[in-house]
Amino acid sequence: MSAHCQLTGAEPGFGKTISHSHRRTSRRFDPNVQRKRYWLASEGRHIRLTLSTKAIKTVDSIGIEAAVARIRARGVKV
């Protein structure tokens, strides 16, 4: 599963892990991404979105119709 949020565009960040001896190795900071299924009443169908937990709270706040409009405005196919 790709670690990208469809609503907010959150994607992995990269950095270094520093050990006790201060050796640095590359690591990846993934966002907390979940797959969630919503009923889209305007189209009469379910949609499955890959969202970060922050985006799930945003959908709860603004509603699925407005969230889908934002996703489509970003150019992501739903």
mmCIF file of C-alpha atoms in Angstrom:
data_model
loop_
_atom_site.group_PDB
_atom_site.id
_atom_site.type_symbol
_atom_site.label_atom_id
_atom_site.label_comp_id
_atom_site.label_asym_id
_atom_site.label_seq_id
_atom_site.Cartn_x
_atom_site.Cartn_y
_atom_site.Cartn_z
ATOM 1 C CA MET A 1 0.000 0.000 0.000
ATOM 2 C CA SER A 2 1.368 3.390 -0.956
ATOM 3 C CA ALA A 3 1.882 5.741 1.982
ATOM 4 C CA HIS A 4 0.179 8.739 0.358
ATOM 5 C CA CYS A 5 -2.990 10.465 1.540
ATOM 6 C CA GLN A 6 -5.475 11.264 -1.229
ATOM 7 C CA LEU A 7 -6.977 14.265 0.591
ATOM 8 C CA THR A 8 -4.058 16.060 2.242
ATOM 9 C CA GLY A 9 -1.254 14.770 0.029
ATOM 10 C CA ALA A 10 0.745 13.597 3.061
ATOM 11 C CA GLU A 11 3.658 11.438 1.953
ATOM 12 C CA PRO A 12 6.673 9.819 3.595
ATOM 13 C CA GLY A 13 9.437 11.980 4.978
ATOM 14 C CA PHE A 14 13.041 10.863 5.000
ATOM 15 C CA GLY A 15 15.727 11.312 7.581
ATOM 16 C CA LYS A 16 18.392 9.539 9.568
ATOM 17 C CA THR A 17 18.381 7.196 12.530
ATOM 18 C CA ILE A 18 21.203 8.087 14.876
ATOM 19 C CA SER A 19 22.543 5.253 17.013
ATOM 20 C CA HIS A 20 24.143 5.553 20.420
ATOM 21 C CA SER A 21 27.555 5.728 18.717
ATOM 22 C CA HIS A 22 26.163 8.465 16.382
ATOM 23 C CA ARG A 23 26.311 6.352 13.237
ATOM 24 C CA ARG A 24 23.650 7.589 10.847
ATOM 25 C CA THR A 25 21.482 5.291 8.716
ATOM 26 C CA SER A 26 18.645 6.297 6.411
ATOM 27 C CA ARG A 27 15.067 5.823 7.518
ATOM 28 C CA ARG A 28 11.581 6.692 6.381
ATOM 29 C CA PHE A 29 8.836 8.445 8.372
ATOM 30 C CA ASP A 30 5.512 7.125 7.019
ATOM 31 C CA PRO A 31 2.216 8.949 7.685
ATOM 32 C CA ASN A 32 -0.489 6.974 9.465
ATOM 33 C CA VAL A 33 -2.466 5.992 6.334
ATOM 34 C CA GLN A 34 -5.685 3.960 6.462
ATOM 35 C CA ARG A 35 -8.026 2.618 3.762
ATOM 36 C CA LYS A 36 -11.591 3.726 4.474
ATOM 37 C CA ARG A 37 -14.850 3.086 2.666
ATOM 38 C CA TYR A 38 -17.455 5.857 2.372
ATOM 39 C CA TRP A 39 -20.935 6.015 0.852
ATOM 40 C CA LEU A 40 -21.055 8.734 -1.812
ATOM 41 C CA ALA A 41 -24.766 9.536 -1.980
ATOM 42 C CA SER A 42 -24.529 11.880 -4.995
ATOM 43 C CA GLU A 43 -23.210 9.022 -7.171
ATOM 44 C CA GLY A 44 -25.087 6.215 -5.406
ATOM 45 C CA ARG A 45 -21.962 4.135 -4.752
ATOM 46 C CA HIS A 46 -19.273 3.378 -2.219
ATOM 47 C CA ILE A 47 -15.772 4.761 -2.646
ATOM 48 C CA ARG A 48 -12.607 3.530 -0.984
ATOM 49 C CA LEU A 49 -10.105 6.215 -0.050
ATOM 50 C CA THR A 50 -6.545 6.043 1.255
ATOM 51 C CA LEU A 51 -6.478 8.691 3.970
ATOM 52 C CA SER A 52 -4.223 9.781 6.798
ATOM 53 C CA THR A 53 -5.836 9.862 10.225
ATOM 54 C CA LYS A 54 -5.845 13.665 10.095
ATOM 55 C CA ALA A 55 -7.745 13.497 6.781
ATOM 56 C CA ILE A 56 -10.303 11.077 8.281
ATOM 57 C CA LYS A 57 -11.057 13.703 10.943
ATOM 58 C CA THR A 58 -11.325 16.332 8.184
ATOM 59 C CA VAL A 59 -13.869 14.179 6.303
ATOM 60 C CA ASP A 60 -15.874 13.803 9.534
ATOM 61 C CA SER A 61 -15.843 17.591 9.880
ATOM 62 C CA ILE A 62 -16.578 18.799 6.321
ATOM 63 C CA GLY A 63 -18.445 15.781 4.943
ATOM 64 C CA ILE A 64 -17.608 13.251 2.247
ATOM 65 C CA GLU A 65 -19.034 15.314 -0.651
ATOM 66 C CA ALA A 66 -16.775 18.311 0.104
ATOM 67 C CA ALA A 67 -13.809 16.013 0.697
ATOM 68 C CA VAL A 68 -14.301 14.295 -2.676
ATOM 69 C CA ALA A 69 -14.530 17.719 -4.327
ATOM 70 C CA ARG A 70 -11.161 18.649 -2.762
ATOM 71 C CA ILE A 71 -9.610 15.354 -3.859
ATOM 72 C CA ARG A 72 -10.802 15.865 -7.429
ATOM 73 C CA ALA A 73 -9.534 19.470 -7.370
ATOM 74 C CA ARG A 74 -6.064 18.080 -6.606
ATOM 75 C CA GLY A 75 -6.351 15.971 -9.757
ATOM 76 C CA VAL A 76 -6.674 12.584 -8.035
ATOM 77 C CA LYS A 77 -9.149 10.156 -9.595
ATOM 78 C CA VAL A 78 -11.878 8.899 -7.239
#
